PDB file of C-alpha atoms in Angstrom:
ATOM      1  CA  MET A   1      -5.622  -5.833 -23.485  1.00 34.00           C
ATOM      2  CA  SER A   2      -3.016  -3.367 -24.871  1.00 37.00           C
ATOM      3  CA  HIS A   3      -0.408  -1.552 -23.347  1.00 47.00           C
ATOM      4  CA  GLN A   4       1.101   0.276 -25.869  1.00 43.00           C
ATOM      5  CA  ASP A   5       0.700   4.351 -25.018  1.00 49.00           C
ATOM      6  CA  GLY A   6       2.141   3.410 -21.752  1.00 60.00           C
ATOM      7  CA  ARG A   7       5.588   5.430 -21.097  1.00 63.00           C
ATOM      8  CA  HIS A   8       6.894   4.878 -17.890  1.00 61.00           C
ATOM      9  CA  SER A   9      10.332   5.316 -16.496  1.00 58.00           C
ATOM     10  CA  ASP A  10      12.130   4.581 -13.145  1.00 59.00           C
ATOM     11  CA  ALA A  11      13.705   1.629 -14.333  1.00 50.00           C
ATOM     12  CA  PRO A  12      16.629   0.028 -12.193  1.00 53.00           C
ATOM     13  CA  GLY A  13      19.557   2.380 -11.399  1.00 53.00           C
ATOM     14  CA  SER A  14      16.856   5.834 -11.790  1.00 60.00           C
ATOM     15  CA  PRO A  15      17.981   8.726  -9.782  1.00 62.00           C
ATOM     16  CA  PRO A  16      16.062   8.747  -6.233  1.00 74.00           C
ATOM     17  CA  VAL A  17      12.803   9.933  -5.442  1.00 83.00           C
ATOM     18  CA  LYS A  18      13.243  13.902  -5.466  1.00 87.00           C
ATOM     19  CA  PRO A  19      10.398  15.398  -3.213  1.00 90.00           C
ATOM     20  CA  GLY A  20       8.409  18.813  -4.799  1.00 88.00           C
ATOM     21  CA  LEU A  21       9.588  17.821  -8.052  1.00 92.00           C
ATOM     22  CA  PRO A  22       6.740  16.777 -10.842  1.00 94.00           C
ATOM     23  CA  VAL A  23       8.036  13.643 -12.655  1.00 95.00           C
ATOM     24  CA  ARG A  24       6.019  12.861 -15.824  1.00 95.00           C
ATOM     25  CA  LEU A  25       5.528   8.789 -16.094  1.00 95.00           C
ATOM     26  CA  SER A  26       3.183   8.644 -19.593  1.00 94.00           C
ATOM     27  CA  GLU A  27       0.877  10.898 -21.185  1.00 93.00           C
ATOM     28  CA  ARG A  28      -1.918  10.207 -18.435  1.00 96.00           C
ATOM     29  CA  VAL A  29       0.506  10.293 -15.511  1.00 97.00           C
ATOM     30  CA  TRP A  30       2.206  12.332 -13.065  1.00 97.00           C
ATOM     31  CA  ARG A  31       4.033  11.955 -10.024  1.00 97.00           C
ATOM     32  CA  LEU A  32       5.123  14.037  -7.090  1.00 97.00           C
ATOM     33  CA  THR A  33       6.318  13.242  -3.624  1.00 96.00           C
ATOM     34  CA  CYS A  34       6.074  15.044  -0.588  1.00 95.00           C
ATOM     35  CA  ALA A  35       8.869  15.981   1.965  1.00 91.00           C
ATOM     36  CA  ASN A  36       8.118  13.839   4.326  1.00 93.00           C
ATOM     37  CA  GLY A  37      10.899  11.146   4.264  1.00 90.00           C
ATOM     38  CA  GLY A  38      11.590   9.011   7.300  1.00 86.00           C
ATOM     39  CA  LEU A  39      11.583   5.406   8.693  1.00 83.00           C
ATOM     40  CA  MET A  40       7.903   5.063   7.709  1.00 82.00           C
ATOM     41  CA  THR A  41       7.597   7.052   4.753  1.00 87.00           C
ATOM     42  CA  GLY A  42      10.927   6.196   3.040  1.00 86.00           C
ATOM     43  CA  PRO A  43      11.848   9.048   0.497  1.00 89.00           C
ATOM     44  CA  GLY A  44       7.987  10.891   0.908  1.00 93.00           C
ATOM     45  CA  THR A  45       4.337   9.760   0.147  1.00 96.00           C
ATOM     46  CA  ASN A  46       4.088  10.028  -3.858  1.00 97.00           C
ATOM     47  CA  SER A  47       0.950  11.398  -5.111  1.00 97.00           C
ATOM     48  CA  TYR A  48      -0.305  10.702  -8.703  1.00 98.00           C
ATOM     49  CA  PHE A  49      -2.585  12.798 -11.439  1.00 98.00           C
ATOM     50  CA  VAL A  50      -3.786  10.400 -13.933  1.00 98.00           C
ATOM     51  CA  GLY A  51      -6.047  11.697 -16.525  1.00 97.00           C
ATOM     52  CA  GLU A  52      -6.236  13.522 -20.039  1.00 96.00           C
ATOM     53  CA  GLY A  53      -7.011  16.780 -21.037  1.00 95.00           C
ATOM     54  CA  ASP A  54      -9.351  18.716 -18.967  1.00 96.00           C
ATOM     55  CA  HIS A  55      -9.965  15.609 -16.993  1.00 97.00           C
ATOM     56  CA  TRP A  56      -8.237  14.700 -14.156  1.00 98.00           C
ATOM     57  CA  ALA A  57      -7.932  12.667 -11.166  1.00 98.00           C
ATOM     58  CA  LEU A  58      -5.524  12.776  -8.187  1.00 98.00           C
ATOM     59  CA  ILE A  59      -4.164   9.517  -6.263  1.00 98.00           C
ATOM     60  CA  ASP A  60      -3.249   9.970  -2.555  1.00 97.00           C
ATOM     61  CA  PRO A  61      -2.863  13.565  -2.015  1.00 96.00           C
ATOM     62  CA  GLY A  62      -0.664  12.890   1.410  1.00 96.00           C
ATOM     63  CA  PRO A  63      -0.579  14.815   4.321  1.00 95.00           C
ATOM     64  CA  ALA A  64      -2.288  17.977   4.998  1.00 94.00           C
ATOM     65  CA  GLN A  65       1.230  20.070   4.827  1.00 93.00           C
ATOM     66  CA  SER A  66       0.519  23.389   3.197  1.00 93.00           C
ATOM     67  CA  LYS A  67       3.702  23.195   1.168  1.00 94.00           C
ATOM     68  CA  HIS A  68       2.783  20.142  -0.334  1.00 95.00           C
ATOM     69  CA  LEU A  69      -0.681  21.133  -1.107  1.00 95.00           C
ATOM     70  CA  PHE A  70       0.688  24.089  -2.925  1.00 95.00           C
ATOM     71  CA  ALA A  71       3.238  21.766  -4.756  1.00 96.00           C
ATOM     72  CA  LEU A  72      -0.425  19.800  -5.926  1.00 96.00           C
ATOM     73  CA  GLN A  73      -1.971  22.494  -7.318  1.00 96.00           C
ATOM     74  CA  ARG A  74       0.748  24.222  -9.236  1.00 95.00           C
ATOM     75  CA  ALA A  75       1.425  20.937 -10.296  1.00 96.00           C
ATOM     76  CA  ALA A  76      -1.776  19.565 -11.498  1.00 96.00           C
ATOM     77  CA  PRO A  77      -2.183  19.072 -15.577  1.00 96.00           C
ATOM     78  CA  GLY A  78      -5.659  20.223 -15.257  1.00 96.00           C
ATOM     79  CA  PRO A  79      -8.850  20.013 -13.280  1.00 96.00           C
ATOM     80  CA  ILE A  80      -8.776  17.556 -10.680  1.00 97.00           C
ATOM     81  CA  GLY A  81     -12.563  15.915 -10.886  1.00 97.00           C
ATOM     82  CA  HIS A  82     -11.266  12.725  -8.320  1.00 98.00           C
ATOM     83  CA  ILE A  83      -9.645  12.464  -5.461  1.00 98.00           C
ATOM     84  CA  PHE A  84      -8.659   8.591  -4.476  1.00 98.00           C
ATOM     85  CA  VAL A  85      -7.160   7.614  -1.200  1.00 98.00           C
ATOM     86  CA  THR A  86      -5.504   4.062  -1.317  1.00 98.00           C
ATOM     87  CA  HIS A  87      -6.104   3.886   2.933  1.00 96.00           C
ATOM     88  CA  THR A  88      -6.541   6.306   5.449  1.00 96.00           C
ATOM     89  CA  HIS A  89      -3.420   6.441   7.250  1.00 94.00           C
ATOM     90  CA  PRO A  90      -2.026   9.901   7.871  1.00 93.00           C
ATOM     91  CA  ASP A  91       0.919  10.316   5.588  1.00 93.00           C
ATOM     92  CA  HIS A  92      -1.577   9.600   2.739  1.00 94.00           C
ATOM     93  CA  SER A  93      -5.367  10.760   2.799  1.00 95.00           C
ATOM     94  CA  PRO A  94      -5.375  13.913   4.899  1.00 95.00           C
ATOM     95  CA  GLY A  95      -4.583  16.403   2.333  1.00 96.00           C
ATOM     96  CA  ALA A  96      -7.910  14.833   0.539  1.00 97.00           C
ATOM     97  CA  VAL A  97     -10.449  17.423   2.556  1.00 96.00           C
ATOM     98  CA  PRO A  98      -8.610  20.394   1.681  1.00 96.00           C
ATOM     99  CA  LEU A  99      -8.058  19.925  -1.697  1.00 96.00           C
ATOM    100  CA  GLN A 100     -11.728  18.868  -2.269  1.00 96.00           C
ATOM    101  CA  ARG A 101     -12.480  22.500  -0.780  1.00 95.00           C
ATOM    102  CA  LEU A 102     -10.171  23.678  -3.419  1.00 94.00           C
ATOM    103  CA  THR A 103     -11.371  22.023  -6.451  1.00 95.00           C
ATOM    104  CA  GLY A 104     -14.618  20.507  -5.548  1.00 95.00           C
ATOM    105  CA  ALA A 105     -13.412  16.893  -6.662  1.00 97.00           C
ATOM    106  CA  GLU A 106     -15.347  13.688  -5.528  1.00 97.00           C
ATOM    107  CA  LEU A 107     -13.391  12.112  -2.355  1.00 98.00           C
ATOM    108  CA  LEU A 108     -13.339   8.350  -3.382  1.00 98.00           C
ATOM    109  CA  GLY A 109     -11.841   5.137  -1.051  1.00 97.00           C
ATOM    110  CA  ARG A 110     -13.243   3.264   1.544  1.00 96.00           C
ATOM    111  CA  LEU A 111     -13.657   3.698   5.390  1.00 93.00           C
ATOM    112  CA  SER A 112     -11.521   1.337   7.696  1.00 90.00           C
ATOM    113  CA  THR A 113     -12.970  -1.094   9.909  1.00 84.00           C
ATOM    114  CA  HIS A 114     -10.789   0.337  12.867  1.00 85.00           C
ATOM    115  CA  ALA A 115     -10.526   3.385  14.304  1.00 79.00           C
ATOM    116  CA  ASN A 116      -7.074   3.708  15.797  1.00 82.00           C
ATOM    117  CA  GLY A 117      -4.458   5.060  13.715  1.00 84.00           C
ATOM    118  CA  GLN A 118      -6.750   6.478  11.435  1.00 88.00           C
ATOM    119  CA  ASP A 119      -7.338   9.348   9.257  1.00 90.00           C
ATOM    120  CA  ARG A 120     -10.547  10.496  10.829  1.00 91.00           C
ATOM    121  CA  THR A 121     -10.915  13.602   8.474  1.00 93.00           C
ATOM    122  CA  PHE A 122     -11.711  11.567   5.407  1.00 94.00           C
ATOM    123  CA  LYS A 123     -15.241  10.561   4.425  1.00 93.00           C
ATOM    124  CA  PRO A 124     -15.283   9.333   1.273  1.00 95.00           C
ATOM    125  CA  ASN A 125     -18.761  11.096  -1.255  1.00 96.00           C
ATOM    126  CA  ARG A 126     -18.673   6.975  -2.796  1.00 95.00           C
ATOM    127  CA  GLU A 127     -17.213   3.973  -0.700  1.00 97.00           C
ATOM    128  CA  LEU A 128     -15.452   2.279  -3.391  1.00 98.00           C
ATOM    129  CA  GLN A 129     -16.052  -1.830  -4.256  1.00 97.00           C
ATOM    130  CA  ASP A 130     -13.521  -4.113  -5.372  1.00 97.00           C
ATOM    131  CA  GLY A 131     -14.214  -4.647  -9.582  1.00 97.00           C
ATOM    132  CA  ASP A 132     -15.414  -1.034  -9.454  1.00 98.00           C
ATOM    133  CA  ARG A 133     -14.507   1.464 -12.804  1.00 98.00           C
ATOM    134  CA  VAL A 134     -14.187   4.954 -12.502  1.00 98.00           C
ATOM    135  CA  ARG A 135     -14.050   6.803 -15.799  1.00 97.00           C
ATOM    136  CA  ILE A 136     -11.463   9.941 -15.560  1.00 97.00           C
ATOM    137  CA  GLY A 137     -11.339  10.823 -18.888  1.00 94.00           C
ATOM    138  CA  PRO A 138     -13.068   9.393 -22.526  1.00 94.00           C
ATOM    139  CA  SER A 139     -10.070   6.679 -22.865  1.00 93.00           C
ATOM    140  CA  THR A 140      -8.980   6.957 -18.711  1.00 96.00           C
ATOM    141  CA  VAL A 141     -10.417   4.331 -16.588  1.00 97.00           C
ATOM    142  CA  LEU A 142      -9.341   3.309 -13.299  1.00 98.00           C
ATOM    143  CA  ARG A 143     -10.358  -0.385 -12.022  1.00 98.00           C
ATOM    144  CA  VAL A 144     -10.394  -0.782  -8.102  1.00 98.00           C
ATOM    145  CA  ILE A 145      -8.978  -3.802  -6.809  1.00 98.00           C
ATOM    146  CA  HIS A 146      -9.202  -4.144  -2.701  1.00 98.00           C
ATOM    147  CA  THR A 147      -6.698  -5.130  -1.324  1.00 98.00           C
ATOM    148  CA  PRO A 148      -6.470  -5.830   2.531  1.00 97.00           C
ATOM    149  CA  GLY A 149      -3.738  -6.673   4.689  1.00 96.00           C
ATOM    150  CA  HIS A 150      -1.949  -3.606   5.735  1.00 95.00           C
ATOM    151  CA  ALA A 151      -4.747  -2.239   6.598  1.00 95.00           C
ATOM    152  CA  SER A 152      -8.603  -2.971   6.184  1.00 95.00           C
ATOM    153  CA  ASN A 153      -9.839  -0.552   3.689  1.00 96.00           C
ATOM    154  CA  HIS A 154      -6.521  -0.731   1.390  1.00 97.00           C
ATOM    155  CA  LEU A 155      -7.014  -0.485  -2.541  1.00 98.00           C
ATOM    156  CA  CYS A 156      -5.194  -0.697  -5.430  1.00 98.00           C
ATOM    157  CA  TYR A 157      -5.677   1.358  -8.780  1.00 98.00           C
ATOM    158  CA  LEU A 158      -5.390  -0.198 -12.306  1.00 98.00           C
ATOM    159  CA  LEU A 159      -5.028   2.194 -14.989  1.00 98.00           C
ATOM    160  CA  GLU A 160      -5.999  -0.511 -17.313  1.00 94.00           C
ATOM    161  CA  SER A 161      -5.023   1.388 -21.000  1.00 93.00           C
ATOM    162  CA  GLU A 162      -1.320   1.050 -19.205  1.00 95.00           C
ATOM    163  CA  GLY A 163      -1.319  -1.995 -16.757  1.00 96.00           C
ATOM    164  CA  LEU A 164       0.008   0.364 -14.515  1.00 98.00           C
ATOM    165  CA  LEU A 165      -1.052  -0.394 -10.731  1.00 98.00           C
ATOM    166  CA  PHE A 166      -0.885   2.136  -7.763  1.00 98.00           C
ATOM    167  CA  THR A 167      -0.063   0.420  -5.325  1.00 98.00           C
ATOM    168  CA  GLY A 168       0.011   2.557  -2.019  1.00 96.00           C
ATOM    169  CA  ASP A 169       1.511   0.930   0.956  1.00 96.00           C
ATOM    170  CA  HIS A 170       0.633  -2.568  -0.357  1.00 97.00           C
ATOM    171  CA  ILE A 171       3.828  -2.830  -2.077  1.00 96.00           C
ATOM    172  CA  ILE A 172       6.321  -0.092  -2.005  1.00 93.00           C
ATOM    173  CA  HIS A 173       9.964   0.109  -3.663  1.00 90.00           C
ATOM    174  CA  GLY A 174      12.899  -1.086  -1.655  1.00 83.00           C
ATOM    175  CA  SER A 175      11.474  -2.058   1.477  1.00 84.00           C
ATOM    176  CA  THR A 176       8.593  -4.402   3.149  1.00 87.00           C
ATOM    177  CA  VAL A 177       5.330  -2.890   4.601  1.00 91.00           C
ATOM    178  CA  VAL A 178       4.286  -3.403   8.499  1.00 90.00           C
ATOM    179  CA  ILE A 179       1.503  -5.474   9.247  1.00 95.00           C
ATOM    180  CA  ASP A 180      -0.098  -4.299  12.402  1.00 94.00           C
ATOM    181  CA  PRO A 181      -2.979  -5.658  13.561  1.00 95.00           C
ATOM    182  CA  PRO A 182      -6.262  -5.447  14.175  1.00 94.00           C
ATOM    183  CA  ASP A 183      -6.597  -3.414  10.969  1.00 94.00           C
ATOM    184  CA  GLY A 184      -3.010  -5.141   9.594  1.00 95.00           C
ATOM    185  CA  ASP A 185      -3.813  -8.738   8.747  1.00 96.00           C
ATOM    186  CA  MET A 186      -0.667 -11.139   7.193  1.00 97.00           C
ATOM    187  CA  ARG A 187      -3.403 -13.504   5.922  1.00 97.00           C
ATOM    188  CA  ALA A 188      -5.209 -10.935   4.184  1.00 97.00           C
ATOM    189  CA  TYR A 189      -1.795  -9.365   2.891  1.00 97.00           C
ATOM    190  CA  ILE A 190      -0.293 -12.696   1.276  1.00 97.00           C
ATOM    191  CA  ALA A 191      -4.017 -13.251   0.000  1.00 97.00           C
ATOM    192  CA  SER A 192      -3.961  -9.756  -1.458  1.00 98.00           C
ATOM    193  CA  LEU A 193      -0.455 -10.139  -2.903  1.00 97.00           C
ATOM    194  CA  LYS A 194      -1.322 -13.600  -4.610  1.00 97.00           C
ATOM    195  CA  ARG A 195      -4.424 -12.401  -6.280  1.00 97.00           C
ATOM    196  CA  LEU A 196      -2.778  -9.251  -7.956  1.00 97.00           C
ATOM    197  CA  LEU A 197      -0.463 -12.208  -9.985  1.00 97.00           C
ATOM    198  CA  THR A 198      -4.038 -12.616 -11.958  1.00 96.00           C
ATOM    199  CA  GLU A 199      -3.932  -9.461 -13.356  1.00 96.00           C
ATOM    200  CA  GLU A 200      -1.979  -8.060 -16.276  1.00 95.00           C
ATOM    201  CA  LEU A 201       0.531  -5.240 -14.992  1.00 97.00           C
ATOM    202  CA  THR A 202       3.565  -4.082 -16.942  1.00 97.00           C
ATOM    203  CA  ALA A 203       4.358  -1.913 -14.171  1.00 97.00           C
ATOM    204  CA  LEU A 204       4.285  -1.063  -9.912  1.00 97.00           C
ATOM    205  CA  ALA A 205       3.475   2.783  -8.581  1.00 97.00           C
ATOM    206  CA  PRO A 206       3.803   2.423  -5.503  1.00 97.00           C
ATOM    207  CA  GLY A 207       3.036   5.055  -2.388  1.00 95.00           C
ATOM    208  CA  HIS A 208       6.636   5.397  -1.676  1.00 95.00           C
ATOM    209  CA  GLY A 209       9.936   4.893  -3.667  1.00 93.00           C
ATOM    210  CA  THR A 210      10.480   4.881  -7.740  1.00 94.00           C
ATOM    211  CA  LEU A 211       8.490   2.696 -10.020  1.00 96.00           C
ATOM    212  CA  ILE A 212       8.459  -1.155  -9.804  1.00 95.00           C
ATOM    213  CA  THR A 213       8.773  -2.112 -13.403  1.00 94.00           C
ATOM    214  CA  GLU A 214       8.931  -6.025 -12.720  1.00 95.00           C
ATOM    215  CA  PRO A 215       5.827  -6.459 -11.468  1.00 96.00           C
ATOM    216  CA  HIS A 216       5.207 -10.202 -10.632  1.00 97.00           C
ATOM    217  CA  GLU A 217       8.698 -10.656  -9.621  1.00 96.00           C
ATOM    218  CA  ALA A 218       8.400  -7.973  -7.276  1.00 96.00           C
ATOM    219  CA  LEU A 219       5.198  -9.684  -6.257  1.00 97.00           C
ATOM    220  CA  CYS A 220       6.514 -13.481  -6.138  1.00 97.00           C
ATOM    221  CA  ALA A 221       9.705 -12.250  -3.849  1.00 96.00           C
ATOM    222  CA  LEU A 222       7.718 -10.407  -1.644  1.00 96.00           C
ATOM    223  CA  ILE A 223       5.350 -13.337  -0.989  1.00 97.00           C
ATOM    224  CA  ALA A 224       8.637 -15.679  -0.358  1.00 97.00           C
ATOM    225  CA  HIS A 225       9.585 -13.451   1.476  1.00 95.00           C
ATOM    226  CA  ARG A 226       6.557 -13.359   4.093  1.00 95.00           C
ATOM    227  CA  LEU A 227       6.561 -17.047   3.690  1.00 96.00           C
ATOM    228  CA  ASN A 228      10.192 -17.804   4.782  1.00 95.00           C
ATOM    229  CA  ARG A 229       9.395 -15.377   7.631  1.00 94.00           C
ATOM    230  CA  GLU A 230       6.891 -17.148   8.558  1.00 95.00           C
ATOM    231  CA  SER A 231       8.647 -20.387   8.516  1.00 95.00           C
ATOM    232  CA  ARG A 232      11.522 -19.002  11.025  1.00 93.00           C
ATOM    233  CA  VAL A 233       8.643 -17.874  13.090  1.00 95.00           C
ATOM    234  CA  TYR A 234       7.304 -21.567  13.070  1.00 94.00           C
ATOM    235  CA  GLU A 235      10.832 -22.876  13.701  1.00 92.00           C
ATOM    236  CA  ALA A 236      11.048 -20.462  16.585  1.00 92.00           C
ATOM    237  CA  LEU A 237       7.607 -21.417  18.444  1.00 91.00           C
ATOM    238  CA  SER A 238       8.681 -24.750  18.193  1.00 89.00           C
ATOM    239  CA  ALA A 239      11.502 -23.724  19.845  1.00 86.00           C
ATOM    240  CA  GLU A 240      10.718 -22.128  22.677  1.00 76.00           C
ATOM    241  CA  ASP A 241       6.803 -23.819  23.435  1.00 77.00           C
ATOM    242  CA  PRO A 242       5.618 -21.811  24.323  1.00 85.00           C
ATOM    243  CA  GLY A 243       7.009 -18.276  24.364  1.00 88.00           C
ATOM    244  CA  SER A 244       6.195 -14.641  24.613  1.00 91.00           C
ATOM    245  CA  LEU A 245       6.379 -11.917  21.609  1.00 92.00           C
ATOM    246  CA  GLY A 246       9.761 -10.933  23.051  1.00 90.00           C
ATOM    247  CA  GLN A 247      10.968 -14.111  23.660  1.00 90.00           C
ATOM    248  CA  LEU A 248       9.894 -15.086  19.948  1.00 93.00           C
ATOM    249  CA  ARG A 249      11.035 -11.609  18.374  1.00 92.00           C
ATOM    250  CA  GLU A 250      14.609 -12.474  19.637  1.00 89.00           C
ATOM    251  CA  HIS A 251      14.616 -15.646  17.622  1.00 88.00           C
ATOM    252  CA  VAL A 252      12.867 -14.038  14.075  1.00 90.00           C
ATOM    253  CA  TYR A 253      14.441 -11.269  13.894  1.00 90.00           C
ATOM    254  CA  GLN A 254      18.097 -11.074  15.287  1.00 84.00           C
ATOM    255  CA  GLU A 255      18.898  -8.705  12.493  1.00 83.00           C
ATOM    256  CA  VAL A 256      16.862  -5.434  13.977  1.00 84.00           C
ATOM    257  CA  SER A 257      18.262  -2.910  15.642  1.00 86.00           C
ATOM    258  CA  PRO A 258      16.799  -2.658  19.507  1.00 87.00           C
ATOM    259  CA  ALA A 259      14.975   1.317  18.531  1.00 87.00           C
ATOM    260  CA  LEU A 260      12.637  -1.255  15.785  1.00 87.00           C
ATOM    261  CA  HIS A 261      12.062  -3.808  17.892  1.00 89.00           C
ATOM    262  CA  GLY A 262       8.413  -2.711  18.823  1.00 89.00           C
ATOM    263  CA  LEU A 263       7.421  -2.564  15.105  1.00 90.00           C
ATOM    264  CA  ALA A 264       8.816  -6.026  14.431  1.00 91.00           C
ATOM    265  CA  GLU A 265       7.007  -7.206  17.353  1.00 93.00           C
ATOM    266  CA  ARG A 266       3.930  -6.041  15.478  1.00 93.00           C
ATOM    267  CA  SER A 267       4.703  -7.765  12.497  1.00 93.00           C
ATOM    268  CA  LEU A 268       5.231 -10.667  14.515  1.00 95.00           C
ATOM    269  CA  LEU A 269       2.120 -11.007  15.734  1.00 96.00           C
ATOM    270  CA  ALA A 270       0.588 -10.508  12.336  1.00 97.00           C
ATOM    271  CA  HIS A 271       2.665 -13.930  11.852  1.00 97.00           C
ATOM    272  CA  LEU A 272       1.017 -15.317  14.798  1.00 97.00           C
ATOM    273  CA  LEU A 273      -2.495 -14.681  14.206  1.00 97.00           C
ATOM    274  CA  LYS A 274      -2.010 -16.069  10.649  1.00 97.00           C
ATOM    275  CA  LEU A 275      -0.319 -19.569  11.796  1.00 96.00           C
ATOM    276  CA  GLU A 276      -3.488 -19.206  14.547  1.00 96.00           C
ATOM    277  CA  ALA A 277      -5.524 -18.891  11.919  1.00 96.00           C
ATOM    278  CA  ASP A 278      -4.171 -21.933   9.589  1.00 96.00           C
ATOM    279  CA  GLY A 279      -4.499 -23.746  12.986  1.00 95.00           C
ATOM    280  CA  ARG A 280      -0.509 -24.031  13.243  1.00 95.00           C
ATOM    281  CA  ALA A 281      -0.320 -21.901  16.137  1.00 95.00           C
ATOM    282  CA  ARG A 282      -2.282 -21.461  19.439  1.00 94.00           C
ATOM    283  CA  ARG A 283      -1.789 -18.543  22.261  1.00 94.00           C
ATOM    284  CA  VAL A 284      -2.291 -19.227  25.719  1.00 93.00           C
ATOM    285  CA  GLY A 285      -2.599 -16.079  27.282  1.00 91.00           C
ATOM    286  CA  GLU A 286       0.751 -14.009  26.605  1.00 90.00           C
ATOM    287  CA  LEU A 287       2.344 -17.393  25.617  1.00 95.00           C
ATOM    288  CA  TRP A 288       2.831 -18.964  21.949  1.00 95.00           C
ATOM    289  CA  LEU A 289       2.553 -22.460  21.384  1.00 94.00           C
ATOM    290  CA  ALA A 290       3.259 -24.506  18.183  1.00 94.00           C
ATOM    291  CA  VAL A 291       0.400 -27.220  16.856  1.00 92.00           C
ATOM    292  CA  PRO A 292       1.852 -29.875  15.398  1.00 85.00           C
ATOM    293  CA  SER A 293       1.533 -30.863  11.600  1.00 78.00           C
ATOM    294  CA  SER A 294      -0.793 -33.679  11.696  1.00 67.00           C
TER     295      SER A 294
END
């Protein structure tokens, strides 16, 4: 596969993302960032226009903020025929329905298997399946890759002609994402990361932050980080035996400020559930125990 027509930027040392400012990443790709920055969203949610000529798609319209929706309409390089969402968390998909009313675009994505914490307004015209290819224009095709882990309905979209992968919250720039059970699944998340290593990628276009220009190195680093954290969880289990979430969190997340203890315990639970599925931990009521290696 040739990626000669890709012309991506945001190399290391690039200036930070500026919300509301359209940035051209290639002949087929523009980025516009919502001004919803914060603890969970970094500099804000990225929306991407993908297409050519009079054929354009929008990936992740973001929250239904009137200022952002107006900015998207103003920045659109051409008519929007498709609106894709990577997943239905409230910072990624609520803008889809109002933009569909304005543009008549087809809504594409997946429904979540868990209702809690999801955007319930999103109802796709077509539910996408792993491996689907959606043609945006004569030479612009997005391939769907189902990447559960951060969310059960999470999808990444590969712009095949450029090797550019739109990653939503599966991979973000400069941080790791929260895996919050039951919709978040650490075992599925690590498997999804490993699967992406088999793809021919030139860059990652994340839901938050700038482009990641060394995609396979980033994937390997994320996998190593999660597995290292898993090892610390297992060590803590062996030390406490049994231990509550709070006790284990003190071992595994000593560097985390008290304000983030709740989030840390959700990620800790995700690791414990993976260890349980792998036969390395078991639960007794509210306590967790290590299962010795045979």
